[in-house]
PDB file of C-alpha atoms in Angstrom:
ATOM      1  CA  ASP A 172     -56.583  53.482-100.313  1.00 97.00           C
ATOM      2  CA  ILE A 173     -56.861  50.064-100.165  1.00 98.00           C
ATOM      3  CA  GLN A 174     -56.435  48.223-103.685  1.00 98.00           C
ATOM      4  CA  MET A 175     -58.628  45.514-104.688  1.00 98.00           C
ATOM      5  CA  THR A 176     -57.548  43.007-107.155  1.00 98.00           C
ATOM      6  CA  GLN A 177     -59.445  40.605-108.947  1.00 98.00           C
ATOM      7  CA  SER A 178     -58.310  37.651-111.399  1.00 98.00           C
ATOM      8  CA  PRO A 179     -59.023  36.867-113.649  1.00 98.00           C
ATOM      9  CA  SER A 180     -60.588  39.528-115.065  1.00 98.00           C
ATOM     10  CA  THR A 181     -62.714  37.556-117.476  1.00 98.00           C
ATOM     11  CA  LEU A 182     -63.212  33.597-117.299  1.00 97.00           C
ATOM     12  CA  SER A 183     -65.286  31.198-119.736  1.00 97.00           C
ATOM     13  CA  ALA A 184     -67.150  28.198-118.425  1.00 97.00           C
ATOM     14  CA  PHE A 185     -69.752  25.552-119.594  1.00 96.00           C
ATOM     15  CA  VAL A 186     -72.748  25.292-117.756  1.00 96.00           C
ATOM     16  CA  GLY A 187     -71.982  22.976-114.742  1.00 97.00           C
ATOM     17  CA  ASP A 188     -68.624  23.737-114.486  1.00 97.00           C
ATOM     18  CA  ARG A 189     -66.938  24.981-110.886  1.00 98.00           C
ATOM     19  CA  VAL A 190     -65.326  28.086-110.911  1.00 98.00           C
ATOM     20  CA  THR A 191     -63.294  30.624-108.618  1.00 98.00           C
ATOM     21  CA  ILE A 192     -62.681  34.249-108.273  1.00 98.00           C
ATOM     22  CA  THR A 193     -59.884  35.551-106.677  1.00 98.00           C
ATOM     23  CA  CYS A 194     -59.977  38.767-104.782  1.00 98.00           C
ATOM     24  CA  ARG A 195     -56.685  40.320-103.203  1.00 98.00           C
ATOM     25  CA  ALA A 196     -56.682  43.471-101.231  1.00 98.00           C
ATOM     26  CA  SER A 197     -53.417  45.590-100.849  1.00 98.00           C
ATOM     27  CA  GLN A 198     -53.667  45.415 -96.780  1.00 98.00           C
ATOM     28  CA  SER A 199     -55.601  43.041 -94.533  1.00 98.00           C
ATOM     29  CA  ILE A 200     -59.530  43.551 -94.141  1.00 98.00           C
ATOM     30  CA  SER A 201     -60.047  40.804 -91.721  1.00 98.00           C
ATOM     31  CA  THR A 202     -63.259  39.510 -93.401  1.00 98.00           C
ATOM     32  CA  TRP A 203     -64.914  43.059 -94.130  1.00 98.00           C
ATOM     33  CA  LEU A 204     -65.322  41.513 -97.682  1.00 98.00           C
ATOM     34  CA  ALA A 205     -68.773  41.484 -99.989  1.00 98.00           C
ATOM     35  CA  TRP A 206     -69.499  40.156-103.196  1.00 98.00           C
ATOM     36  CA  TYR A 207     -71.716  41.261-106.143  1.00 98.00           C
ATOM     37  CA  GLN A 208     -73.109  40.083-109.247  1.00 98.00           C
ATOM     38  CA  GLN A 209     -74.016  42.451-111.906  1.00 98.00           C
ATOM     39  CA  LYS A 210     -75.921  41.771-114.992  1.00 98.00           C
ATOM     40  CA  PRO A 211     -75.818  44.220-118.253  1.00 96.00           C
ATOM     41  CA  GLY A 212     -78.078  47.167-117.802  1.00 96.00           C
ATOM     42  CA  LYS A 213     -78.844  46.118-114.088  1.00 98.00           C
ATOM     43  CA  ALA A 214     -77.779  47.549-110.671  1.00 98.00           C
ATOM     44  CA  PRO A 215     -75.467  45.097-108.820  1.00 98.00           C
ATOM     45  CA  LYS A 216     -76.984  42.698-106.390  1.00 98.00           C
ATOM     46  CA  LEU A 217     -75.181  41.629-103.155  1.00 98.00           C
ATOM     47  CA  LEU A 218     -74.484  37.975-102.883  1.00 98.00           C
ATOM     48  CA  MET A 219     -72.166  37.889 -99.885  1.00 98.00           C
ATOM     49  CA  GLN A 220     -70.883  39.652 -96.776  1.00 98.00           C
ATOM     50  CA  LYS A 221     -68.255  39.129 -93.993  1.00 98.00           C
ATOM     51  CA  ALA A 222     -66.314  37.372 -96.902  1.00 98.00           C
ATOM     52  CA  SER A 223     -68.495  33.807 -96.568  1.00 98.00           C
ATOM     53  CA  SER A 224     -72.188  35.111 -95.242  1.00 98.00           C
ATOM     54  CA  LEU A 225     -74.415  34.271 -97.816  1.00 98.00           C
ATOM     55  CA  GLU A 226     -77.359  36.517 -98.432  1.00 98.00           C
ATOM     56  CA  SER A 227     -80.734  35.378 -97.911  1.00 96.00           C
ATOM     57  CA  GLY A 228     -82.015  33.992-101.191  1.00 97.00           C
ATOM     58  CA  VAL A 229     -78.687  33.581-102.881  1.00 98.00           C
ATOM     59  CA  PRO A 230     -78.114  29.914-103.973  1.00 97.00           C
ATOM     60  CA  SER A 231     -76.041  27.383-101.887  1.00 97.00           C
ATOM     61  CA  ARG A 232     -73.930  26.827-105.003  1.00 98.00           C
ATOM     62  CA  PHE A 233     -72.331  30.344-103.849  1.00 98.00           C
ATOM     63  CA  SER A 234     -69.508  30.206-101.521  1.00 98.00           C
ATOM     64  CA  GLY A 235     -66.955  32.566-100.168  1.00 98.00           C
ATOM     65  CA  SER A 236     -64.005  31.979 -98.012  1.00 98.00           C
ATOM     66  CA  GLY A 237     -60.959  33.832 -96.948  1.00 98.00           C
ATOM     67  CA  SER A 238     -59.792  36.518 -94.222  1.00 98.00           C
ATOM     68  CA  GLY A 239     -56.870  39.127 -94.439  1.00 98.00           C
ATOM     69  CA  THR A 240     -55.780  39.817 -97.984  1.00 98.00           C
ATOM     70  CA  GLU A 241     -56.445  36.988-100.025  1.00 98.00           C
ATOM     71  CA  PHE A 242     -60.683  35.959-100.824  1.00 98.00           C
ATOM     72  CA  THR A 243     -62.354  33.662-103.041  1.00 98.00           C
ATOM     73  CA  LEU A 244     -65.929  33.281-104.736  1.00 98.00           C
ATOM     74  CA  THR A 245     -66.778  29.746-105.882  1.00 98.00           C
ATOM     75  CA  ILE A 246     -69.748  28.661-108.195  1.00 98.00           C
ATOM     76  CA  SER A 247     -70.062  24.892-107.294  1.00 94.00           C
ATOM     77  CA  ARG A 248     -71.836  24.018-110.456  1.00 95.00           C
ATOM     78  CA  LEU A 249     -72.840  27.386-113.021  1.00 97.00           C
ATOM     79  CA  HIS A 250     -76.314  27.732-114.213  1.00 96.00           C
ATOM     80  CA  PRO A 251     -77.088  29.680-117.280  1.00 95.00           C
ATOM     81  CA  ASP A 252     -78.300  32.585-114.919  1.00 96.00           C
ATOM     82  CA  ASP A 253     -74.572  32.972-113.603  1.00 97.00           C
ATOM     83  CA  PHE A 254     -73.076  34.271-116.254  1.00 93.00           C
ATOM     84  CA  ALA A 255     -72.467  37.937-115.544  1.00 98.00           C
ATOM     85  CA  THR A 256     -69.980  40.259-113.994  1.00 98.00           C
ATOM     86  CA  TYR A 257     -68.515  39.910-110.122  1.00 98.00           C
ATOM     87  CA  TYR A 258     -67.335  42.527-108.023  1.00 98.00           C
ATOM     88  CA  CYS A 259     -65.703  42.219-104.460  1.00 98.00           C
ATOM     89  CA  GLN A 260     -66.165  45.068-102.170  1.00 98.00           C
ATOM     90  CA  GLN A 261     -63.695  45.598 -99.107  1.00 98.00           C
ATOM     91  CA  TYR A 262     -65.491  47.750 -96.547  1.00 98.00           C
ATOM     92  CA  ASN A 263     -62.821  47.508 -93.497  1.00 97.00           C
ATOM     93  CA  SER A 264     -62.155  51.326 -93.979  1.00 96.00           C
ATOM     94  CA  PHE A 265     -63.133  54.514 -95.847  1.00 97.00           C
ATOM     95  CA  PRO A 266     -63.146  55.149 -98.997  1.00 98.00           C
ATOM     96  CA  TYR A 267     -64.780  51.500 -99.855  1.00 98.00           C
ATOM     97  CA  THR A 268     -63.217  50.260-102.895  1.00 98.00           C
ATOM     98  CA  PHE A 269     -64.447  47.792-105.461  1.00 98.00           C
ATOM     99  CA  GLY A 270     -62.500  45.031-107.457  1.00 98.00           C
ATOM    100  CA  GLN A 271     -62.086  45.817-111.346  1.00 98.00           C
ATOM    101  CA  GLY A 272     -64.598  42.977-111.899  1.00 98.00           C
ATOM    102  CA  THR A 273     -64.537  39.489-113.271  1.00 98.00           C
ATOM    103  CA  LYS A 274     -66.689  38.856-116.123  1.00 98.00           C
ATOM    104  CA  LEU A 275     -68.085  35.073-116.387  1.00 98.00           C
ATOM    105  CA  ASP A 276     -68.846  34.268-119.643  1.00 95.00           C
ATOM    106  CA  ILE A 277     -70.624  31.310-121.606  1.00 90.00           C
ATOM    107  CA  LYS A 278     -67.948  29.181-123.308  1.00 88.00           C
TER     108      LYS A 278
ATOM    109  CA  GLN B1482     -90.487  45.568-100.243  1.00 95.00           C
ATOM    110  CA  VAL B1483     -87.573  47.925-100.715  1.00 97.00           C
ATOM    111  CA  GLN B1484     -87.543  50.155-103.301  1.00 98.00           C
ATOM    112  CA  LEU B1485     -85.130  52.593-104.480  1.00 98.00           C
ATOM    113  CA  VAL B1486     -85.687  55.102-107.573  1.00 98.00           C
ATOM    114  CA  GLU B1487     -83.555  57.418-108.897  1.00 98.00           C
ATOM    115  CA  SER B1488     -83.987  60.703-110.893  1.00 98.00           C
ATOM    116  CA  GLY B1489     -82.484  63.778-111.964  1.00 98.00           C
ATOM    117  CA  GLY B1490     -79.880  62.492-114.226  1.00 98.00           C
ATOM    118  CA  GLY B1491     -78.859  63.900-117.810  1.00 98.00           C
ATOM    119  CA  VAL B1492     -76.736  65.865-119.868  1.00 98.00           C
ATOM    120  CA  VAL B1493     -74.879  68.496-118.220  1.00 98.00           C
ATOM    121  CA  GLN B1494     -71.953  70.999-119.754  1.00 98.00           C
ATOM    122  CA  PRO B1495     -68.715  70.697-117.574  1.00 98.00           C
ATOM    123  CA  GLY B1496     -68.718  73.185-114.769  1.00 98.00           C
ATOM    124  CA  ARG B1497     -72.472  73.092-114.011  1.00 98.00           C
ATOM    125  CA  SER B1498     -74.158  71.647-111.180  1.00 98.00           C
ATOM    126  CA  LEU B1499     -76.843  69.166-111.015  1.00 98.00           C
ATOM    127  CA  ARG B1500     -79.626  67.353-108.198  1.00 98.00           C
ATOM    128  CA  LEU B1501     -79.916  63.734-108.534  1.00 98.00           C
ATOM    129  CA  SER B1502     -82.590  62.369-106.083  1.00 98.00           C
ATOM    130  CA  CYS B1503     -83.469  58.832-104.581  1.00 98.00           C
ATOM    131  CA  ALA B1504     -87.184  58.319-103.253  1.00 98.00           C
ATOM    132  CA  ALA B1505     -87.166  55.524-101.040  1.00 98.00           C
ATOM    133  CA  SER B1506     -90.000  53.008 -99.803  1.00 98.00           C
ATOM    134  CA  GLY B1507     -90.455  49.766 -98.182  1.00 98.00           C
ATOM    135  CA  PHE B1508     -89.087  50.446 -95.366  1.00 98.00           C
ATOM    136  CA  ILE B1509     -88.095  53.098 -92.101  1.00 98.00           C
ATOM    137  CA  PHE B1510     -85.918  55.437 -93.868  1.00 98.00           C
ATOM    138  CA  SER B1511     -84.928  57.387 -91.270  1.00 97.00           C
ATOM    139  CA  ASN B1512     -83.323  54.044 -89.567  1.00 97.00           C
ATOM    140  CA  TYR B1513     -80.787  53.372 -92.250  1.00 98.00           C
ATOM    141  CA  ALA B1514     -77.241  54.999 -93.495  1.00 98.00           C
ATOM    142  CA  MET B1515     -77.561  55.907 -97.705  1.00 98.00           C
ATOM    143  CA  HIS B1516     -75.184  55.682-100.211  1.00 98.00           C
ATOM    144  CA  TRP B1517     -74.395  56.689-103.848  1.00 98.00           C
ATOM    145  CA  VAL B1518     -72.215  54.714-106.120  1.00 98.00           C
ATOM    146  CA  ARG B1519     -71.598  55.408-109.480  1.00 98.00           C
ATOM    147  CA  GLN B1520     -70.217  53.397-112.549  1.00 98.00           C
ATOM    148  CA  ALA B1521     -68.919  55.045-115.753  1.00 98.00           C
ATOM    149  CA  PRO B1522     -69.559  53.652-119.344  1.00 97.00           C
ATOM    150  CA  GLY B1523     -67.792  50.207-119.395  1.00 96.00           C
ATOM    151  CA  LYS B1524     -66.123  50.527-116.204  1.00 97.00           C
ATOM    152  CA  GLY B1525     -66.260  48.973-112.517  1.00 98.00           C
ATOM    153  CA  LEU B1526     -68.492  50.525-109.069  1.00 98.00           C
ATOM    154  CA  GLU B1527     -67.055  53.185-107.387  1.00 98.00           C
ATOM    155  CA  TRP B1528     -68.393  54.335-104.252  1.00 98.00           C
ATOM    156  CA  VAL B1529     -69.287  58.052-104.165  1.00 98.00           C
ATOM    157  CA  ALA B1530     -70.672  58.853-100.510  1.00 98.00           C
ATOM    158  CA  VAL B1531     -72.180  57.983 -97.653  1.00 98.00           C
ATOM    159  CA  ILE B1532     -75.036  59.399 -95.195  1.00 98.00           C
ATOM    160  CA  SER B1533     -75.478  58.307 -91.730  1.00 97.00           C
ATOM    161  CA  TYR B1534     -79.347  57.498 -90.462  1.00 97.00           C
ATOM    162  CA  ASP B1535     -79.676  60.781 -88.608  1.00 96.00           C
ATOM    163  CA  GLY B1536     -78.193  63.084 -91.358  1.00 96.00           C
ATOM    164  CA  ARG B1537     -74.827  63.843 -88.772  1.00 97.00           C
ATOM    165  CA  TYR B1538     -72.254  61.608 -90.320  1.00 96.00           C
ATOM    166  CA  LYS B1539     -71.498  62.017 -94.152  1.00 97.00           C
ATOM    167  CA  ASN B1540     -68.259  60.926 -95.950  1.00 97.00           C
ATOM    168  CA  TYR B1541     -66.879  61.173 -99.481  1.00 98.00           C
ATOM    169  CA  ALA B1542     -64.800  59.777-101.965  1.00 98.00           C
ATOM    170  CA  ASP B1543     -61.491  62.019-102.473  1.00 98.00           C
ATOM    171  CA  SER B1544     -62.256  62.452-106.187  1.00 97.00           C
ATOM    172  CA  VAL B1545     -65.703  64.366-105.172  1.00 98.00           C
ATOM    173  CA  LYS B1546     -64.812  65.780-102.176  1.00 98.00           C
ATOM    174  CA  GLY B1547     -65.895  69.854-102.109  1.00 97.00           C
ATOM    175  CA  ARG B1548     -67.919  69.207-105.422  1.00 98.00           C
ATOM    176  CA  LEU B1549     -70.571  66.595-104.308  1.00 98.00           C
ATOM    177  CA  THR B1550     -72.836  66.854-101.402  1.00 98.00           C
ATOM    178  CA  ILE B1551     -75.098  64.445-100.046  1.00 98.00           C
ATOM    179  CA  SER B1552     -78.397  65.203 -97.896  1.00 98.00           C
ATOM    180  CA  ARG B1553     -81.178  63.138 -96.809  1.00 98.00           C
ATOM    181  CA  ASP B1554     -84.871  64.606 -95.830  1.00 98.00           C
ATOM    182  CA  GLU B1555     -86.948  62.261 -93.916  1.00 97.00           C
ATOM    183  CA  SER B1556     -90.003  64.063 -94.141  1.00 97.00           C
ATOM    184  CA  LYS B1557     -89.833  62.845 -97.920  1.00 98.00           C
ATOM    185  CA  ASN B1558     -88.063  59.841 -97.766  1.00 98.00           C
ATOM    186  CA  THR B1559     -85.504  60.824 -99.941  1.00 98.00           C
ATOM    187  CA  LEU B1560     -81.636  61.152-100.555  1.00 98.00           C
ATOM    188  CA  TYR B1561     -79.675  63.676-102.543  1.00 98.00           C
ATOM    189  CA  LEU B1562     -76.908  64.183-104.482  1.00 98.00           C
ATOM    190  CA  GLU B1563     -76.325  67.630-105.090  1.00 98.00           C
ATOM    191  CA  MET B1564     -73.334  67.543-107.824  1.00 98.00           C
ATOM    192  CA  ASP B1565     -71.364  70.958-108.617  1.00 98.00           C
ATOM    193  CA  SER B1566     -68.412  71.983-110.538  1.00 97.00           C
ATOM    194  CA  LEU B1567     -69.229  69.116-112.878  1.00 98.00           C
ATOM    195  CA  ARG B1568     -66.580  67.278-114.908  1.00 98.00           C
ATOM    196  CA  SER B1569     -66.354  64.937-117.935  1.00 98.00           C
ATOM    197  CA  GLU B1570     -64.872  62.175-115.748  1.00 98.00           C
ATOM    198  CA  ASP B1571     -68.130  62.157-113.225  1.00 98.00           C
ATOM    199  CA  THR B1572     -69.879  60.963-116.340  1.00 98.00           C
ATOM    200  CA  ALA B1573     -71.531  57.745-114.907  1.00 98.00           C
ATOM    201  CA  VAL B1574     -74.602  55.806-113.774  1.00 98.00           C
ATOM    202  CA  TYR B1575     -75.186  56.970-110.586  1.00 98.00           C
ATOM    203  CA  TYR B1576     -76.940  54.420-107.907  1.00 98.00           C
ATOM    204  CA  CYS B1577     -78.264  54.778-104.753  1.00 98.00           C
ATOM    205  CA  ALA B1578     -78.162  51.762-102.019  1.00 98.00           C
ATOM    206  CA  ARG B1579     -79.096  50.877 -98.706  1.00 98.00           C
ATOM    207  CA  ASP B1580     -77.061  50.206 -96.002  1.00 95.00           C
ATOM    208  CA  PRO B1581     -77.955  47.244 -93.627  1.00 94.00           C
ATOM    209  CA  ARG B1582     -77.255  49.307 -90.834  1.00 91.00           C
ATOM    210  CA  GLY B1583     -77.497  53.078 -89.514  1.00 91.00           C
ATOM    211  CA  SER B1584     -73.925  54.455 -89.012  1.00 91.00           C
ATOM    212  CA  GLY B1585     -72.405  54.064 -92.364  1.00 87.00           C
ATOM    213  CA  TRP B1586     -69.331  52.601 -91.226  1.00 91.00           C
ATOM    214  CA  PHE B1587     -68.317  49.143 -92.474  1.00 92.00           C
ATOM    215  CA  SER B1588     -71.161  49.257 -94.571  1.00 92.00           C
ATOM    216  CA  VAL B1589     -72.160  46.845 -97.878  1.00 97.00           C
ATOM    217  CA  PHE B1590     -74.624  47.904-100.174  1.00 98.00           C
ATOM    218  CA  GLU B1591     -77.655  45.655 -99.840  1.00 98.00           C
ATOM    219  CA  TYR B1592     -80.376  47.633-101.597  1.00 98.00           C
ATOM    220  CA  TRP B1593     -80.223  49.363-104.818  1.00 98.00           C
ATOM    221  CA  GLY B1594     -82.109  51.448-107.186  1.00 98.00           C
ATOM    222  CA  GLN B1595     -81.971  51.147-110.723  1.00 98.00           C
ATOM    223  CA  GLY B1596     -79.600  54.191-111.283  1.00 98.00           C
ATOM    224  CA  THR B1597     -80.234  57.539-113.031  1.00 98.00           C
ATOM    225  CA  PRO B1598     -77.278  58.413-115.749  1.00 98.00           C
ATOM    226  CA  VAL B1599     -75.110  61.826-115.614  1.00 98.00           C
ATOM    227  CA  THR B1600     -73.140  62.652-118.697  1.00 98.00           C
ATOM    228  CA  VAL B1601     -71.066  65.629-118.571  1.00 98.00           C
ATOM    229  CA  SER B1602     -70.140  67.229-121.948  1.00 97.00           C
ATOM    230  CA  SER B1603     -69.978  70.055-123.887  1.00 94.00           C
TER     231      SER B1603
END
């Protein structure tokens, strides 16, 4: 199985800050990587696929990059609505696997 | 709009069975692969199973292989997860999710239901 490791596990930031979350795969997954946002008690929401392709309706302050084994999710200027837990997911091969999550909370 | 509504969760004893359902609406159900993804309390996300648009292809996480069975009924626009020989480690919120495509390969989870909780406990 491909292991996905996110860092950091928790991140505290202010509204307006720029933040970056890193996701590393245990083997190359090309750009078969997605990012999700999950708020407490809610289902995850797909933000991005193919490492950098933003889903319709997702604000442009979200961006993604990377290929192979290292990927990043950047939020350019944090809004209050962005405080949530973020997961990466590889879909290069079965079983599809997720990172352990990065909880982004307000400082 | 796309809607996925799970049901069937509850409290069940170890070794017993449970069937989850996911009613789909707002799209042509028979065109898309469907998945189950679960989340144990306070934990991250775990992909469980996939079924292709026509039901011919299925795949499972090793942790559930042989105990959980995914199926679909096109006439009812409903996805199922038959859960047998349940264990305490199956305790989780179970989400159904729609694939953007039909095959189930190279899949992301484009739309999600609200989830149904399953607790396996004596």
